[in-house]
């Protein structure tokens, strides 16, 4: 993975057909997804349940791009090794999931995987100020985690703060929740480069009719890239 701040679209398979993950992953990648975002929920840290390591290992067989695993679980440390073995490329843990985010990020890096840290909407940018050198990605939640299809919460001030804190470090800023063609420009302009999108990518399409996935991915990417170019100009 070569570091780049170009806009990347990471469809969340939380919005896929749960009976057909293999073909859904193949379809979004064929339609232009840059990364595949996998939402792991434990019914404790968030009020919903999704996948464990065996499911993630099964997804891995189909992912040719980057498997971006978002752990919404507490505790997180006992499961890092299992998700690394399941084939995650990036493992993201929440700063709110325990008292030792520094140790958690060290443990992720020790597996040889990229280490991400996620911030809930109520958590300030400063919560990651002392772990920037242990981090490959900061995930700014723009919904309260647990479900797809929620309304975007404006975190552009936090994104701007993080972008200036990061400086020249090779750290991605990822946005997760409520990303659409309307909200993508706001977060891209503020400094985000990875846009997770579930409902906005999968809407209107299916494995049998995947073209809408591609149109949705391109529309979000173009809206964001236009805003980014405007920022750089
Ligand atoms: C929310 C998840 C998100 C979610 C995004 O807890 O972390 O990845 O699936 O879904 P949309 O894009 O529909 O808000
Ligand atoms: Zn997510």
GROMACS .gro file of C-alpha atoms and ligand atoms in nm:
model
  248
    1UNK     CA    1   0.000   0.000   0.000
    2UNK     CA    2   0.166   0.322  -0.118
    3UNK     CA    3   0.049   0.622   0.085
    4UNK     CA    4  -0.159   0.874  -0.107
    5UNK     CA    5  -0.404   1.149  -0.016
    6UNK     CA    6  -0.611   1.093  -0.331
    7UNK     CA    7  -0.978   1.033  -0.257
    8UNK     CA    8  -1.055   0.668  -0.190
    9UNK     CA    9  -1.405   0.521  -0.169
   10UNK     CA   10  -1.451   0.238   0.079
   11UNK     CA   11  -1.796   0.078   0.047
   12UNK     CA   12  -1.922  -0.071   0.374
   13UNK     CA   13  -2.051  -0.424   0.323
   14UNK     CA   14  -2.291  -0.358   0.610
   15UNK     CA   15  -2.524  -0.246   0.328
   16UNK     CA   16  -2.460  -0.557   0.112
   17UNK     CA   17  -2.680  -0.865   0.078
   18UNK     CA   18  -2.581  -1.066   0.386
   19UNK     CA   19  -2.652  -1.394   0.204
   20UNK     CA   20  -2.409  -1.312  -0.079
   21UNK     CA   21  -2.096  -1.140   0.054
   22UNK     CA   22  -1.852  -1.300  -0.189
   23UNK     CA   23  -2.029  -1.178  -0.499
   24UNK     CA   24  -2.111  -0.840  -0.340
   25UNK     CA   25  -1.740  -0.780  -0.271
   26UNK     CA   26  -1.649  -0.881  -0.626
   27UNK     CA   27  -1.919  -0.651  -0.760
   28UNK     CA   28  -1.812  -0.338  -0.569
   29UNK     CA   29  -1.446  -0.394  -0.660
   30UNK     CA   30  -1.533  -0.444  -1.026
   31UNK     CA   31  -1.734  -0.121  -1.004
   32UNK     CA   32  -1.440   0.085  -0.875
   33UNK     CA   33  -1.422   0.052  -0.496
   34UNK     CA   34  -1.075   0.141  -0.368
   35UNK     CA   35  -1.105  -0.038  -0.033
   36UNK     CA   36  -1.361  -0.272   0.124
   37UNK     CA   37  -1.484  -0.157   0.467
   38UNK     CA   38  -1.590  -0.429   0.713
   39UNK     CA   39  -1.790  -0.321   1.021
   40UNK     CA   40  -1.738  -0.549   1.319
   41UNK     CA   41  -1.995  -0.493   1.598
   42UNK     CA   42  -2.023  -0.672   1.931
   43UNK     CA   43  -2.364  -0.580   2.077
   44UNK     CA   44  -2.180  -0.420   2.370
   45UNK     CA   45  -1.969  -0.128   2.248
   46UNK     CA   46  -2.244  -0.064   1.993
   47UNK     CA   47  -2.606  -0.183   1.997
   48UNK     CA   48  -2.575  -0.420   1.700
   49UNK     CA   49  -2.401  -0.749   1.610
   50UNK     CA   50  -2.227  -0.833   1.283
   51UNK     CA   51  -1.916  -1.041   1.204
   52UNK     CA   52  -1.644  -1.228   1.389
   53UNK     CA   53  -1.300  -1.335   1.263
   54UNK     CA   54  -1.421  -1.645   1.069
   55UNK     CA   55  -1.657  -1.430   0.861
   56UNK     CA   56  -1.380  -1.177   0.800
   57UNK     CA   57  -1.148  -1.458   0.689
   58UNK     CA   58  -1.414  -1.571   0.442
   59UNK     CA   59  -1.446  -1.214   0.303
   60UNK     CA   60  -1.067  -1.200   0.259
   61UNK     CA   61  -1.079  -1.465  -0.015
   62UNK     CA   62  -1.278  -1.221  -0.229
   63UNK     CA   63  -1.107  -0.889  -0.147
   64UNK     CA   64  -0.839  -0.797  -0.402
   65UNK     CA   65  -0.798  -0.434  -0.293
   66UNK     CA   66  -0.760  -0.336   0.074
   67UNK     CA   67  -0.963  -0.490   0.355
   68UNK     CA   68  -1.034  -0.213   0.605
   69UNK     CA   69  -1.166  -0.367   0.928
   70UNK     CA   70  -1.346  -0.130   1.167
   71UNK     CA   71  -1.371  -0.285   1.512
   72UNK     CA   72  -1.663  -0.152   1.715
   73UNK     CA   73  -1.592  -0.387   2.002
   74UNK     CA   74  -1.484  -0.358   2.365
   75UNK     CA   75  -1.256  -0.495   2.485
   76UNK     CA   76  -1.060  -0.491   2.160
   77UNK     CA   77  -0.709  -0.610   2.252
   78UNK     CA   78  -0.797  -0.982   2.296
   79UNK     CA   79  -0.923  -0.999   1.935
   80UNK     CA   80  -0.650  -0.811   1.745
   81UNK     CA   81  -0.449  -1.121   1.664
   82UNK     CA   82  -0.758  -1.304   1.535
   83UNK     CA   83  -0.857  -1.021   1.300
   84UNK     CA   84  -0.497  -0.993   1.179
   85UNK     CA   85  -0.495  -1.367   1.105
   86UNK     CA   86  -0.831  -1.327   0.931
   87UNK     CA   87  -0.649  -1.111   0.676
   88UNK     CA   88  -0.730  -0.750   0.761
   89UNK     CA   89  -0.496  -0.498   0.595
   90UNK     CA   90  -0.603  -0.217   0.827
   91UNK     CA   91  -0.739  -0.273   1.178
   92UNK     CA   92  -0.914   0.024   1.337
   93UNK     CA   93  -1.000   0.039   1.707
   94UNK     CA   94  -1.207   0.302   1.886
   95UNK     CA   95  -1.036   0.536   2.130
   96UNK     CA   96  -1.348   0.501   2.351
   97UNK     CA   97  -1.323   0.119   2.362
   98UNK     CA   98  -1.079   0.109   2.651
   99UNK     CA   99  -0.829   0.300   2.861
  100UNK     CA  100  -0.520   0.197   2.659
  101UNK     CA  101  -0.543   0.313   2.297
  102UNK     CA  102  -0.161   0.351   2.291
  103UNK     CA  103  -0.117  -0.018   2.383
  104UNK     CA  104  -0.389  -0.118   2.134
  105UNK     CA  105  -0.219   0.062   1.845
  106UNK     CA  106   0.116  -0.092   1.940
  107UNK     CA  107  -0.050  -0.434   1.943
  108UNK     CA  108  -0.202  -0.378   1.596
  109UNK     CA  109   0.132  -0.264   1.454
  110UNK     CA  110   0.301  -0.566   1.614
  111UNK     CA  111   0.088  -0.792   1.391
  112UNK     CA  112   0.232  -0.616   1.084
  113UNK     CA  113  -0.103  -0.457   0.995
  114UNK     CA  114  -0.184  -0.088   0.950
  115UNK     CA  115  -0.327   0.065   1.266
  116UNK     CA  116  -0.634   0.289   1.267
  117UNK     CA  117  -0.799   0.480   1.548
  118UNK     CA  118  -1.166   0.584   1.539
  119UNK     CA  119  -1.332   0.878   1.714
  120UNK     CA  120  -1.701   0.887   1.801
  121UNK     CA  121  -1.881   1.217   1.732
  122UNK     CA  122  -1.857   1.319   2.099
  123UNK     CA  123  -1.481   1.261   2.122
  124UNK     CA  124  -1.246   1.553   2.047
  125UNK     CA  125  -0.954   1.544   1.802
  126UNK     CA  126  -0.714   1.593   2.093
  127UNK     CA  127  -0.785   1.237   2.212
  128UNK     CA  128  -0.537   1.113   1.948
  129UNK     CA  129  -0.275   1.388   1.987
  130UNK     CA  130  -0.026   1.156   2.158
  131UNK     CA  131  -0.067   0.854   1.931
  132UNK     CA  132  -0.022   1.016   1.589
  133UNK     CA  133   0.311   0.839   1.533
  134UNK     CA  134   0.152   0.500   1.609
  135UNK     CA  135  -0.135   0.556   1.367
  136UNK     CA  136  -0.184   0.499   0.993
  137UNK     CA  137  -0.546   0.614   0.979
  138UNK     CA  138  -0.783   0.825   1.187
  139UNK     CA  139  -1.149   0.739   1.137
  140UNK     CA  140  -1.381   1.029   1.212
  141UNK     CA  141  -1.729   0.897   1.282
  142UNK     CA  142  -1.998   1.120   1.134
  143UNK     CA  143  -2.275   0.909   1.289
  144UNK     CA  144  -2.298   0.735   1.624
  145UNK     CA  145  -2.170   0.388   1.533
  146UNK     CA  146  -2.396   0.084   1.519
  147UNK     CA  147  -2.609   0.113   1.207
  148UNK     CA  148  -2.592   0.204   0.840
  149UNK     CA  149  -2.821   0.460   0.683
  150UNK     CA  150  -2.806   0.724   0.958
  151UNK     CA  151  -2.801   1.100   0.910
  152UNK     CA  152  -2.461   1.270   0.871
  153UNK     CA  153  -2.336   1.465   1.174
  154UNK     CA  154  -2.114   1.759   1.073
  155UNK     CA  155  -1.761   1.699   1.202
  156UNK     CA  156  -1.578   1.929   0.960
  157UNK     CA  157  -1.421   2.137   1.239
  158UNK     CA  158  -1.276   1.819   1.393
  159UNK     CA  159  -1.147   1.702   1.053
  160UNK     CA  160  -0.970   2.035   0.999
  161UNK     CA  161  -0.809   2.015   1.343
  162UNK     CA  162  -0.690   1.659   1.276
  163UNK     CA  163  -0.556   1.753   0.933
  164UNK     CA  164  -0.337   2.022   1.085
  165UNK     CA  165  -0.230   1.797   1.377
  166UNK     CA  166  -0.121   1.528   1.129
  167UNK     CA  167   0.100   1.765   0.929
  168UNK     CA  168   0.334   1.566   0.701
  169UNK     CA  169   0.276   1.230   0.869
  170UNK     CA  170   0.146   0.956   0.635
  171UNK     CA  171  -0.187   0.927   0.819
  172UNK     CA  172  -0.517   0.889   0.636
  173UNK     CA  173  -0.831   1.068   0.751
  174UNK     CA  174  -1.130   0.842   0.697
  175UNK     CA  175  -1.493   0.951   0.730
  176UNK     CA  176  -1.756   0.697   0.831
  177UNK     CA  177  -2.130   0.753   0.838
  178UNK     CA  178  -2.382   0.935   0.623
  179UNK     CA  179  -2.142   0.997   0.333
  180UNK     CA  180  -2.334   1.097   0.018
  181UNK     CA  181  -2.270   1.314  -0.286
  182UNK     CA  182  -2.391   1.607  -0.071
  183UNK     CA  183  -2.170   1.544   0.234
  184UNK     CA  184  -1.856   1.411   0.057
  185UNK     CA  185  -1.744   1.759  -0.063
  186UNK     CA  186  -1.766   1.899   0.292
  187UNK     CA  187  -1.540   1.634   0.442
  188UNK     CA  188  -1.299   1.623   0.147
  189UNK     CA  189  -1.255   2.000   0.162
  190UNK     CA  190  -1.182   1.973   0.535
  191UNK     CA  191  -0.901   1.722   0.469
  192UNK     CA  192  -1.046   1.370   0.450
  193UNK     CA  193  -0.911   1.124   0.192
  194UNK     CA  194  -1.096   0.796   0.265
  195UNK     CA  195  -1.475   0.801   0.240
  196UNK     CA  196  -1.667   0.504   0.377
  197UNK     CA  197  -2.015   0.474   0.229
  198UNK     CA  198  -2.269   0.199   0.281
  199UNK     CA  199  -2.620   0.294   0.182
  200UNK     CA  200  -2.507   0.557  -0.071
  201UNK     CA  201  -2.301   0.297  -0.265
  202UNK     CA  202  -2.539   0.000  -0.252
  203UNK     CA  203  -2.862   0.190  -0.323
  204UNK     CA  204  -3.033   0.096  -0.647
  205UNK     CA  205  -2.798  -0.192  -0.731
  206UNK     CA  206  -2.753  -0.564  -0.668
  207UNK     CA  207  -2.519  -0.847  -0.763
  208UNK     CA  208  -2.743  -0.907  -1.065
  209UNK     CA  209  -2.744  -0.536  -1.152
  210UNK     CA  210  -2.413  -0.390  -1.026
  211UNK     CA  211  -2.390  -0.086  -1.257
  212UNK     CA  212  -2.558   0.144  -1.000
  213UNK     CA  213  -2.278   0.058  -0.754
  214UNK     CA  214  -2.029   0.200  -1.004
  215UNK     CA  215  -2.237   0.508  -1.076
  216UNK     CA  216  -2.275   0.574  -0.702
  217UNK     CA  217  -1.902   0.526  -0.634
  218UNK     CA  218  -1.807   0.760  -0.920
  219UNK     CA  219  -2.060   1.023  -0.813
  220UNK     CA  220  -1.924   1.033  -0.456
  221UNK     CA  221  -1.562   1.030  -0.575
  222UNK     CA  222  -1.622   1.307  -0.830
  223UNK     CA  223  -1.807   1.525  -0.579
  224UNK     CA  224  -1.522   1.486  -0.329
  225UNK     CA  225  -1.242   1.527  -0.583
  226UNK     CA  226  -1.396   1.846  -0.718
  227UNK     CA  227  -1.401   1.992  -0.366
  228UNK     CA  228  -1.043   1.879  -0.303
  229UNK     CA  229  -0.917   2.034  -0.625
  230UNK     CA  230  -1.093   2.356  -0.530
  231UNK     CA  231  -0.911   2.344  -0.195
  232UNK     CA  232  -0.572   2.289  -0.359
  233UNK     CA  233  -0.626   2.557  -0.627
  234LIG     C1  234  -2.162   0.265   1.128
  234LIG     C2  235  -2.059   0.196   1.040
  234LIG     C3  236  -2.052   0.253   0.903
  234LIG     C4  237  -2.181   0.240   0.826
  234LIG     C5  238  -2.187   0.343   0.718
  234LIG     O1  239  -2.152   0.216   1.256
  234LIG     O2  240  -1.931   0.207   1.097
  234LIG     O3  241  -1.944   0.200   0.830
  234LIG     O4  242  -2.197   0.114   0.768
  234LIG     O5  243  -2.312   0.333   0.656
  234LIG     P1  244  -2.379   0.458   0.583
  234LIG     O6  245  -2.285   0.499   0.475
  234LIG     O7  246  -2.507   0.400   0.532
  234LIG     O8  247  -2.399   0.564   0.686
  235LIG    ZN1  248  -1.744   0.158   0.974
   0.00000   0.00000   0.00000
